[in-house]
Short mmCIF file of C-alpha atoms and ligand atoms in Angstrom, two decimals:
data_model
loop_
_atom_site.label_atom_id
_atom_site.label_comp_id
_atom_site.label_asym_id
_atom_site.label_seq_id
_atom_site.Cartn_x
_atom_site.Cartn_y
_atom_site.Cartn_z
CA UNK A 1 27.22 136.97 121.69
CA UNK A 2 26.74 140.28 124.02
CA UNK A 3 28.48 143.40 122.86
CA UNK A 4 30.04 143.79 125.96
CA UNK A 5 31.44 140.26 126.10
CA UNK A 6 32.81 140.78 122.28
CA UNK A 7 34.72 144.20 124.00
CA UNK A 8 36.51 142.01 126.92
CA UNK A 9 37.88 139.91 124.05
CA UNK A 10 39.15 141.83 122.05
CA UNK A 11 40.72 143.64 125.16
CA UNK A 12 41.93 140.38 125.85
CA UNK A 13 43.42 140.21 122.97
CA UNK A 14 45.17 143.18 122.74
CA UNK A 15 46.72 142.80 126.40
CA UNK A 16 47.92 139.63 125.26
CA UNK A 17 49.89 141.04 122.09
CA UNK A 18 51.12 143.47 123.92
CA UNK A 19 52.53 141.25 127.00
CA UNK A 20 53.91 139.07 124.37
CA UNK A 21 55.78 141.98 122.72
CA UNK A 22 57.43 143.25 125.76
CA UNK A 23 58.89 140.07 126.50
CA UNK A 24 60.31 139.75 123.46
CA UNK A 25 61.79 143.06 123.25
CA UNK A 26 63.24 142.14 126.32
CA UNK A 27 64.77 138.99 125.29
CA UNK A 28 66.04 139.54 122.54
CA UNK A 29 67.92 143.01 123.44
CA UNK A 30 68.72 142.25 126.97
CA UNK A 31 70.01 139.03 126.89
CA UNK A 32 74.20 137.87 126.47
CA UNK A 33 74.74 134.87 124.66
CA UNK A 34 76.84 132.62 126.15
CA UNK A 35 79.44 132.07 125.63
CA UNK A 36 80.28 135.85 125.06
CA UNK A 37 81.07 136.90 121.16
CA UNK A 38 84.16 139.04 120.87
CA UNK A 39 81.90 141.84 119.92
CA UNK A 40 79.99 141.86 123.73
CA UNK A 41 83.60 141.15 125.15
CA UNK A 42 84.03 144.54 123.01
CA UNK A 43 88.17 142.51 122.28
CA UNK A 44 90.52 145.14 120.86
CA UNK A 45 88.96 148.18 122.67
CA UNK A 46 89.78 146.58 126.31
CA UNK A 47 93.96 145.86 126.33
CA UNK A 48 94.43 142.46 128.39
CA UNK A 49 96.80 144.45 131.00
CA UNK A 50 96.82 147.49 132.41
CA UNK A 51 99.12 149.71 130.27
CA UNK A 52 102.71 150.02 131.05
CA UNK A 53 103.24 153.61 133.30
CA UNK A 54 105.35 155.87 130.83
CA UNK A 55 109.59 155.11 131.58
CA UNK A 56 109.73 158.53 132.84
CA UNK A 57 107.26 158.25 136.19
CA UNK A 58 109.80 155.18 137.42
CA UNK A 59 112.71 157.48 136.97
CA UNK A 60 111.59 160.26 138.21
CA UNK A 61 113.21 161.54 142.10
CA UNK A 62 110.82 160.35 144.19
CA UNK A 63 110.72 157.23 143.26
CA UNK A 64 114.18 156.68 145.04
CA UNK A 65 111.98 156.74 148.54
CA UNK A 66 110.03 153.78 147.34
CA UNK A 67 110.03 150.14 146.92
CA UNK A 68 110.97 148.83 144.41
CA UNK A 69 114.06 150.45 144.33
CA UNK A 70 117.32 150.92 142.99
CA UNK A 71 119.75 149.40 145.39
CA UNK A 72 122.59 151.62 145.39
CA UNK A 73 120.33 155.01 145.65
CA UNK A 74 118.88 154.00 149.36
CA UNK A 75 119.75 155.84 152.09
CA UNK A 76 121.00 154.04 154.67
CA UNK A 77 118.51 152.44 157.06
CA UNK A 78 121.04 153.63 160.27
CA UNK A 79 120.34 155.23 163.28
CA UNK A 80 121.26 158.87 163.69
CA UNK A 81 123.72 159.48 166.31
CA UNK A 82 127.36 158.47 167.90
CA UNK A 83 128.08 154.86 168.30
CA UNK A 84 130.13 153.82 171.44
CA UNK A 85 133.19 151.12 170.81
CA UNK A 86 131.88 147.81 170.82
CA UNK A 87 130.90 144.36 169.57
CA UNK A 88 129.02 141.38 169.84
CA UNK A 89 131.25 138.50 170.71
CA UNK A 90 129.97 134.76 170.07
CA UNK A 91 131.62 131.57 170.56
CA UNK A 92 131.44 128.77 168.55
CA UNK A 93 131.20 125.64 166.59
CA UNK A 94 130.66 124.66 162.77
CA UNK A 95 128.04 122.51 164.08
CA UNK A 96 126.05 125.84 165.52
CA UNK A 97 125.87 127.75 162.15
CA UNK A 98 122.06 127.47 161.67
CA UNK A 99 121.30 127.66 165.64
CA UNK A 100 123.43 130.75 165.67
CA UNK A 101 121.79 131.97 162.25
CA UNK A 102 118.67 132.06 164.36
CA UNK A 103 120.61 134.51 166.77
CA UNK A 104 121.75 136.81 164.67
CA UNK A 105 118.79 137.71 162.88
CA UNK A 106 116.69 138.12 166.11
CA UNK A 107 119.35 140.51 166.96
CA UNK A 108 119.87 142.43 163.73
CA UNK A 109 116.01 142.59 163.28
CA UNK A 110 115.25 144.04 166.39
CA UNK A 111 118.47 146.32 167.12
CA UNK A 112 121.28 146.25 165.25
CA UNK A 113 120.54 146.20 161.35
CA UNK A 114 120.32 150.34 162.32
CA UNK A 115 123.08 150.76 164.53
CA UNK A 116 125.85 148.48 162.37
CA UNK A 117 128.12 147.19 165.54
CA UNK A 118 130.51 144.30 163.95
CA UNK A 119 130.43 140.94 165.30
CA UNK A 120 133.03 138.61 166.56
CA UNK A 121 133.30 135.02 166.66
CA UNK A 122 135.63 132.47 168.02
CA UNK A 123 136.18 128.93 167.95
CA UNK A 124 138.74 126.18 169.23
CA UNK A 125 138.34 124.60 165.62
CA UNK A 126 138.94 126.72 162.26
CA UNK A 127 135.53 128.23 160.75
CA UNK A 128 134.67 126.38 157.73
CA UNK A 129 133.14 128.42 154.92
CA UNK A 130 129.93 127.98 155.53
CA UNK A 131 129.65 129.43 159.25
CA UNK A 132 131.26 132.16 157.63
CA UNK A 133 129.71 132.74 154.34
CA UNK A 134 126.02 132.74 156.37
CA UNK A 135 127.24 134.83 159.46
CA UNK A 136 128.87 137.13 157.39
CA UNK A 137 125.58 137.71 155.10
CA UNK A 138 123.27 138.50 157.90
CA UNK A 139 125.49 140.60 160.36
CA UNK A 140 125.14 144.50 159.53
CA UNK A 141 128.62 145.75 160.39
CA UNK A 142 131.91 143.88 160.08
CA UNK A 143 132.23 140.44 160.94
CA UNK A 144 135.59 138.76 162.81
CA UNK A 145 136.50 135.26 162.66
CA UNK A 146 138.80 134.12 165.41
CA UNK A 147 140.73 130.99 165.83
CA UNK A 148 141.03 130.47 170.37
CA UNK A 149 145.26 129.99 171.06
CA UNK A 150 145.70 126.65 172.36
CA UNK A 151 146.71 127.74 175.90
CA UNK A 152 143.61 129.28 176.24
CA UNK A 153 141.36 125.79 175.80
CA UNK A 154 143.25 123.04 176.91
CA UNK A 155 144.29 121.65 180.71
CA UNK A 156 146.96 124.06 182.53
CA UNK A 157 150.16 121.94 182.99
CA UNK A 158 148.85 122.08 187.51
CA UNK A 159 145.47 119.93 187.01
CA UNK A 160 145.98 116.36 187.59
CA UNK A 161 144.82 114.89 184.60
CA UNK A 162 143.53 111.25 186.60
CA UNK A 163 141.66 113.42 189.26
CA UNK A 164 139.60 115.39 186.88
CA UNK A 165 138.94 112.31 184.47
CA UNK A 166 137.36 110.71 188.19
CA UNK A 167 135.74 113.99 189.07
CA UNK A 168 133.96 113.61 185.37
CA UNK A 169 133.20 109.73 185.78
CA UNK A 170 131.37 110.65 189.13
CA UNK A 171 129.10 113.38 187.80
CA UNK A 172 128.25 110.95 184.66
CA UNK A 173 126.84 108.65 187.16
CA UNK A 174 125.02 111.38 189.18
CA UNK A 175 123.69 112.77 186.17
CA UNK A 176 125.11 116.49 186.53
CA UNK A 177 124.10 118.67 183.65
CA UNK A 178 127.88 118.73 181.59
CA UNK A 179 129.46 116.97 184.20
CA UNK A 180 130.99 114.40 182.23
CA UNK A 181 132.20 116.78 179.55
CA UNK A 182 136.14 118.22 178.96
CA UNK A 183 134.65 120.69 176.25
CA UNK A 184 132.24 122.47 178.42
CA UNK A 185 134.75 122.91 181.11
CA UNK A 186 137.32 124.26 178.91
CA UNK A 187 134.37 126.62 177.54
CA UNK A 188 133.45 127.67 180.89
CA UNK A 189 137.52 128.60 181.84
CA UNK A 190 137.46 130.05 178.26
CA UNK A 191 133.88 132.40 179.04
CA UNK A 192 135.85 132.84 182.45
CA UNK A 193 139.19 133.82 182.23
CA UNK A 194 140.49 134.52 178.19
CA UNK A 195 137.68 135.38 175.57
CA UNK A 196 138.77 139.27 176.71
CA UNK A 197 142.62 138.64 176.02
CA UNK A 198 141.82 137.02 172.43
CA UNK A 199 143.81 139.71 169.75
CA UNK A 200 140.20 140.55 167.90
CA UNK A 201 138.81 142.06 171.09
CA UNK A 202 141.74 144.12 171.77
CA UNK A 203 140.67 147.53 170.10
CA UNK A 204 136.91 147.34 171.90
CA UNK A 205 135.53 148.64 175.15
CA UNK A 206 132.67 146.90 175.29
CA UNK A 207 130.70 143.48 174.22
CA UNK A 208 127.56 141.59 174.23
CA UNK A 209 127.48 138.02 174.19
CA UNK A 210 125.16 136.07 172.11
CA UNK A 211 124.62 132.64 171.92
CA UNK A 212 123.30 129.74 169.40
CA UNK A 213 119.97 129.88 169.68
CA UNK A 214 118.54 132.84 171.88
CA UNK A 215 115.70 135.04 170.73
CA UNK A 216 114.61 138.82 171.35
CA UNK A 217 111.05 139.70 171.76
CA UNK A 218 110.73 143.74 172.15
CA UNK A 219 112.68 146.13 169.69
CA UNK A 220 115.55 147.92 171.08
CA UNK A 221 115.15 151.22 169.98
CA UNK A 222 118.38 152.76 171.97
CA UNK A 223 121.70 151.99 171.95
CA UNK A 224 122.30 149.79 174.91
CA UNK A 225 126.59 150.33 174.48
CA UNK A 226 126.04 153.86 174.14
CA UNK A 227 123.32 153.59 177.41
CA UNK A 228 126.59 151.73 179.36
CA UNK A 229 128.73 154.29 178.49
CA UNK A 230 127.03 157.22 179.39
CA UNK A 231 126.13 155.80 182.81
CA UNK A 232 129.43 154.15 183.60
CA UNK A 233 127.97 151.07 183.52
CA UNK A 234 130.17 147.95 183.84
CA UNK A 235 128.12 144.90 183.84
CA UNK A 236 124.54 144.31 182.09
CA UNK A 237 122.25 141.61 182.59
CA UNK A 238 118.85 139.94 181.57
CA UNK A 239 118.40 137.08 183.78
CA UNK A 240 119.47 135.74 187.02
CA UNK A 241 119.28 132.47 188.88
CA UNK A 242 120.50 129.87 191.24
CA UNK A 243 123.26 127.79 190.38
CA UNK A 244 123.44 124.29 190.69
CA UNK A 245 124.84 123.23 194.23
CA UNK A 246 126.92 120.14 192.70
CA UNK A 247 128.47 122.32 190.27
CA UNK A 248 130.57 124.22 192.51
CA UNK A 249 130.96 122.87 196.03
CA UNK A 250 133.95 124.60 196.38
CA UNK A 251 133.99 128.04 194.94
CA UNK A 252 132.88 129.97 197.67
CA UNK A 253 135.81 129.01 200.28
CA UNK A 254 138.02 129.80 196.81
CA UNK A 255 136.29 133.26 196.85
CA UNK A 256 136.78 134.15 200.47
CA UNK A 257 140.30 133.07 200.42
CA UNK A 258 140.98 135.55 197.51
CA UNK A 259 139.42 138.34 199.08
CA UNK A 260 141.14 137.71 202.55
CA UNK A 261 144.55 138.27 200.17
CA UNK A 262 143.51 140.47 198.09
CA UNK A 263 141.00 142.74 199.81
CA UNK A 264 141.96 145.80 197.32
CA UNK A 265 140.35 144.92 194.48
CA UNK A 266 136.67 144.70 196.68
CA UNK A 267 134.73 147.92 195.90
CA UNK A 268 133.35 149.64 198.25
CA UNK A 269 129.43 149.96 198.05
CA UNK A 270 129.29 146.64 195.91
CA UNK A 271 126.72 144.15 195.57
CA UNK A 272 127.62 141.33 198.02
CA UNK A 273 124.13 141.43 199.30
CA UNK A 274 123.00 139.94 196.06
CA UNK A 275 125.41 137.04 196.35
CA UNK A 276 125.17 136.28 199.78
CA UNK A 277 122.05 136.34 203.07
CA UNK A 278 124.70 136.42 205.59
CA UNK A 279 127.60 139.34 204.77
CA UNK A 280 129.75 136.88 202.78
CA UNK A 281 129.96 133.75 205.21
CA UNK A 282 127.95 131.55 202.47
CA UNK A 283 127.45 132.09 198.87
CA UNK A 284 123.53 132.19 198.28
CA UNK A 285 124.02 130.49 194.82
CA UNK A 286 122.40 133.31 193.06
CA UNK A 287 124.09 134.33 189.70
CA UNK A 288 123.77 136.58 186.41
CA UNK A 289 123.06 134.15 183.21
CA UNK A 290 125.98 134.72 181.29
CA UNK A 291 124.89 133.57 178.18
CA UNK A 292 123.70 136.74 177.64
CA UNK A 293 126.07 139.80 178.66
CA UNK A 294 126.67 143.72 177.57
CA UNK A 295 129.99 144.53 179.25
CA UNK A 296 133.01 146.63 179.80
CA UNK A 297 135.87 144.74 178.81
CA UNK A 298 138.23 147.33 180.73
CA UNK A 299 136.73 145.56 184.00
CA UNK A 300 137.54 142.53 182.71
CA UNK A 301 140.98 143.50 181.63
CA UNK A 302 141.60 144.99 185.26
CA UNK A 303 143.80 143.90 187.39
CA UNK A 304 141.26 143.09 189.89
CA UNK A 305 139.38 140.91 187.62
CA UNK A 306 142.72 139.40 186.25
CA UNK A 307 144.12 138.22 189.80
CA UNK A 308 140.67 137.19 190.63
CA UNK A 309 140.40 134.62 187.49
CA UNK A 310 144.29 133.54 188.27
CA UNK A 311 143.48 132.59 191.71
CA UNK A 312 140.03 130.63 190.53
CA UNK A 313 142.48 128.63 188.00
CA UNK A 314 145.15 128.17 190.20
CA UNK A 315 142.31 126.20 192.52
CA UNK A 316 141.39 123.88 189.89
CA UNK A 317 137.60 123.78 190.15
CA UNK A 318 137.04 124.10 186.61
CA UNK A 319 138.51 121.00 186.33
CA UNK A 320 138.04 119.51 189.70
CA UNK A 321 134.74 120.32 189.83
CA UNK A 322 132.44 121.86 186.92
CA UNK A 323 132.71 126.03 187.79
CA UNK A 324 130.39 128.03 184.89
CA UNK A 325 131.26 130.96 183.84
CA UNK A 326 128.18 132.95 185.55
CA UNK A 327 128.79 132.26 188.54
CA UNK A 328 132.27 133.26 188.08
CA UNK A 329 131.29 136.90 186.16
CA UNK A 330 128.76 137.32 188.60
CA UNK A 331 130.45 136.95 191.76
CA UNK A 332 132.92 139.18 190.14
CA UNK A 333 130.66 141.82 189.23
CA UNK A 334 129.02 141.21 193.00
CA UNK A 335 132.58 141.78 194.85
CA UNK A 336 133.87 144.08 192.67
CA UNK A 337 131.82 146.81 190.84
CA UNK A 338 129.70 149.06 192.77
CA UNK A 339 126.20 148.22 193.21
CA UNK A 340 125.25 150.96 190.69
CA UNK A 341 127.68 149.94 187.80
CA UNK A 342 125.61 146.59 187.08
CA UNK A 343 122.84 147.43 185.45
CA UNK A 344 119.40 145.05 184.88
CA UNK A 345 118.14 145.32 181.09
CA UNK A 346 114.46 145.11 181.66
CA UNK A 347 113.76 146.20 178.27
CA UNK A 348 115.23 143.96 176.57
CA UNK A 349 113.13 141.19 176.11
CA UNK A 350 115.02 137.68 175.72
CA UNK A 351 115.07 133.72 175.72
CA UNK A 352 117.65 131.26 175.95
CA UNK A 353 116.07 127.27 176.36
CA UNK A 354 114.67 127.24 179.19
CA UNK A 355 113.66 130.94 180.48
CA UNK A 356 112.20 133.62 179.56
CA UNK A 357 112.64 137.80 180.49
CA UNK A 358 109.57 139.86 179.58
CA UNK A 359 109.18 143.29 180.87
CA UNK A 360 107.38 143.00 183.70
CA UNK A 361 105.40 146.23 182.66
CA UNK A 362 102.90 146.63 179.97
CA UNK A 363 103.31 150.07 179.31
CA UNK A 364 107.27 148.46 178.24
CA UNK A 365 105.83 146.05 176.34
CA UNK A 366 103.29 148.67 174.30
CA UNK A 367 106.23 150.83 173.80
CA UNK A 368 108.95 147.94 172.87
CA UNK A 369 105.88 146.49 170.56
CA UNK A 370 106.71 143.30 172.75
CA UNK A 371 105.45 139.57 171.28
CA UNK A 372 106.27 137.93 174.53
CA UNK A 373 103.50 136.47 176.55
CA UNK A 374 104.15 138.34 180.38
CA UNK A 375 102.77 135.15 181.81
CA UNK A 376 106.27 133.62 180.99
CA UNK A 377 108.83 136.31 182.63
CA UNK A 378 110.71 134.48 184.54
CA UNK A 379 111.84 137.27 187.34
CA UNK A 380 109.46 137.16 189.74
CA UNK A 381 108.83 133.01 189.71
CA UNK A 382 110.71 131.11 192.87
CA UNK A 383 114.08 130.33 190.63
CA UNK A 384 114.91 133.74 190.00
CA UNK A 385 117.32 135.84 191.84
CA UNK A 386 115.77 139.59 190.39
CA UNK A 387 113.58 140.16 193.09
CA UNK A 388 116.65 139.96 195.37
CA UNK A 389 118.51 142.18 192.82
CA UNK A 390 115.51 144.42 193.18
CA UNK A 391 115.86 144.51 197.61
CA UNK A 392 119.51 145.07 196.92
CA UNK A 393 119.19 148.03 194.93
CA UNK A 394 116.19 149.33 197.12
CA UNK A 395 113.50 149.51 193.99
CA UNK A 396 110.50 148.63 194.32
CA UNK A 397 109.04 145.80 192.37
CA UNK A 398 107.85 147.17 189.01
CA UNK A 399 103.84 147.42 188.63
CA UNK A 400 101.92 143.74 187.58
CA UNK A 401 104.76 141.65 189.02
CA UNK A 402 101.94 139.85 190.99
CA UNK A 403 100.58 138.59 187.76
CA UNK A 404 103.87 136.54 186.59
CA UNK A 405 104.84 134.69 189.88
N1 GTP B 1 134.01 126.60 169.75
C1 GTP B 1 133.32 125.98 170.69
N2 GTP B 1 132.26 126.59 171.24
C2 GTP B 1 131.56 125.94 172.19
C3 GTP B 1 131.90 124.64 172.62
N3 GTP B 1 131.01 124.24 173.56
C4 GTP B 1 130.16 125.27 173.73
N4 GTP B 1 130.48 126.30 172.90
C5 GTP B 1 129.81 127.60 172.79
O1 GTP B 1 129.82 128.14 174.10
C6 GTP B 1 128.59 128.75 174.40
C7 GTP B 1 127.92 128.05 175.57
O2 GTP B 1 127.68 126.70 175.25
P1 GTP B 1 126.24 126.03 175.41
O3 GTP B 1 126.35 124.65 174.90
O4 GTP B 1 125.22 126.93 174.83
O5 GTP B 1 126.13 126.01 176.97
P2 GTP B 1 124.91 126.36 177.92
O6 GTP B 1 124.29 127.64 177.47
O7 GTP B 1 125.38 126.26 179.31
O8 GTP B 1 123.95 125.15 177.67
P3 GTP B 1 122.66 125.01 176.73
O9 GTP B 1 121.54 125.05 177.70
O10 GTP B 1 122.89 123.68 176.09
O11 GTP B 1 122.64 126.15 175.75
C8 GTP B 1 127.77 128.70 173.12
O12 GTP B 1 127.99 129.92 172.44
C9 GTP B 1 128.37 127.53 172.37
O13 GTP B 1 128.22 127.71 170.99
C10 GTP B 1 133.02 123.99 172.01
O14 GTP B 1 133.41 122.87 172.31
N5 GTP B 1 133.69 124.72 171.05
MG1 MG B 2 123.58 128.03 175.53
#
């Protein structure tokens, strides 16, 4: 054998010892057996859960401005400023507790769990315990029960009871939306005429109406009482309409008939061009939706509104026919409130089954932090009466109307 080949052996050799070390050293030191031994896990030196913080850095002051907290040391979540004197009014059945539920919590989320107004409701029935143990937990301010006297929901002793029972029977067969029903009448002459006069509402100037069932979109970051008060406002609504032909075929001729006798109580500058194409000879049909309302209940109280309602009721077409209460309010607040004391809430965003009101403007929406799609505003579609409010009141249509028709 060469020398030289003797030399790459043993170099061989030695390269191969030496590979053969390394990976030992590595396996053996490197390597975690598995499973772990309490010794790797290093158990005893690591605690299982983080350590409790000391008693003394939950107690200390500022932990008062953070969650968790200790109930009775919150400050109260209210808006800063005056309120003005009013409530929401709702009326209702047992049977609408969890629709109504619904309500109130769109209502207290968006506005009122910081401005605390107390809530009123009424019914023909007694409340059971339930409608008022869960109204009661989710209203901020004080909550009202009411029970409606029975002169205010029942037939006045004038109606013939056979004519109306026919006039019912003949809008069952053609299908008219309530037509067949005694309730709904007697809650439309109720909305109409008497929810103002009931003893609860006595010490309030002014209300908002809520319904089973309705939802807000937008916060309401202002106070829309205090925003009524301050610019004599009268009459606030969301949503307008047409009314349904069938529903009141005689209501208009009622109308004109009162004003021809009592042509006092019709304000001058008022908004009769709103109600009517042809300076009061027909009724156009259009209407505020009353389900939702903010109002002064002085106006209601007056004795223009109060002669007005007598003179409807004296007619009978609550009865005799199927009058709502919007059209009633509305013609009222038409005829008899100047054009600048009704007042369209564009920024409040809102949905009773089946429409819609988004602000029409997104820089509203941004600023309201709106969830309502725009695509569904229901103001500037065919069955809306808004754009007409809007000619009466000589505004212009507000900027990406074009978009929601
Ligand atoms: N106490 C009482 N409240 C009623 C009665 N009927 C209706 N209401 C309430 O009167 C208001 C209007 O009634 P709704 O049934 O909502 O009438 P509407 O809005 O024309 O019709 P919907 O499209 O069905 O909502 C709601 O607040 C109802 O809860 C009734 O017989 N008794
Ligand atoms: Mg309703």
């Amino acid at each position: 054998m060469p020398a030289t080949a003797n030399v790459r052996t043993i170099r061989f050799v030695l390269l191969a010892f030496f590979a053969v070390a390394v990976l030992y050293k590595i396996f053996t030191t490197s390597a975690t057996p598995y499973p772990p031994s309490d010794a790797a896990l290093n158990v005893g030196n690591h605690p299982k859960a983080p350590p409790a913080l000391p008693k003394s850095d939950l107690n200390n002051g500022n932990a008062k401005d953070t969650t968790p907290n200790d109930l009775h040391q919150l400050p109260v979540a209210a808006a800063p400023g005056r309120r003005a004197n009013a409530t929401f009014i709702t009326l209702a059945r047992n049977t609408d507790t969890w629709e109504l539920a619904k309500s109130i919590r769109h209502i207290e989320d968006r506005f009122n769990r910081k401005y605390n107004y107390d809530w009123i409701f009424l019914n023909d029935q007694p409340f059971d315990d339930q409608f008022k143990k869960v109204t009661t937990r989710l209203v901020s301010g004080k909550t009202k029960y009411g029970l409606i006297p029975k002169e205010h929901w029942s037939f006045p002793e004038w109606i013939d009871q056979d004519k109306a029972a026919a006039v019912r029977e003949d809008m069952r067969q053609r299908k008219i939306i309530y037509g067949d029903s005694v309730s709904y009448r007697h809650m439309c002459r109720f909305e109409s005429g008497f929810f103002f006069e009931h003893e609860l509402l006595q010490s309030y100037e002014y209300y908002w109406r809520v319904e089973p069932d309705i939802k807000l979109f937008c916060d309401i970051d202002y106070d829309p009482f205090v925003y009524m008060e301050e610019n004599k406002k009268k009459y606030g609504f969301v949503l307008s309409l047409y009314e349904y032909k069938e529903t009141i075929p005689t209501l208009w001729a009622t109308v004109r008939k009162f004003m021809a006798e009592f042509p006092q109580h019709i304000a001058e500058g008022n908004n009769l061009k709103f109600i009517s194409d042809d300076e009061g000879h027909t009724y156009n049909l259009c209407h505020f939706w009353s389900n939702f309302e903010i109002g002064s209940l002085s106006f209601l109280k007056s004795q223009a509104y109060r002669d007005y309602f007598k003179y409807l009721d004296k007619a009978g077409g609550f009865f005799y026919e199927r009058w709502g209460d919007a059209p009633v309010h509305s013609i009222a607040a038409a005829l008899m409130l100047k054009k600048e004391e009704v007042h369209f809430f564009d920024n409040i965003a809102y949905w009773h089954v089946p429409f819609t009101h988004c602000p029409t403007r997104e820089e509203d929406r941004e600023k309201y932090k709106c969830m309502c799609n725009p695509k569904d505003n229901f103001d500037w579609k065919g069955y809306s009466c808004t754009s007409r409010f809007f000619e009466t009141q000589g505004w212009p249509k507000p900027a990406g109307y074009e978009y929601q028709m």
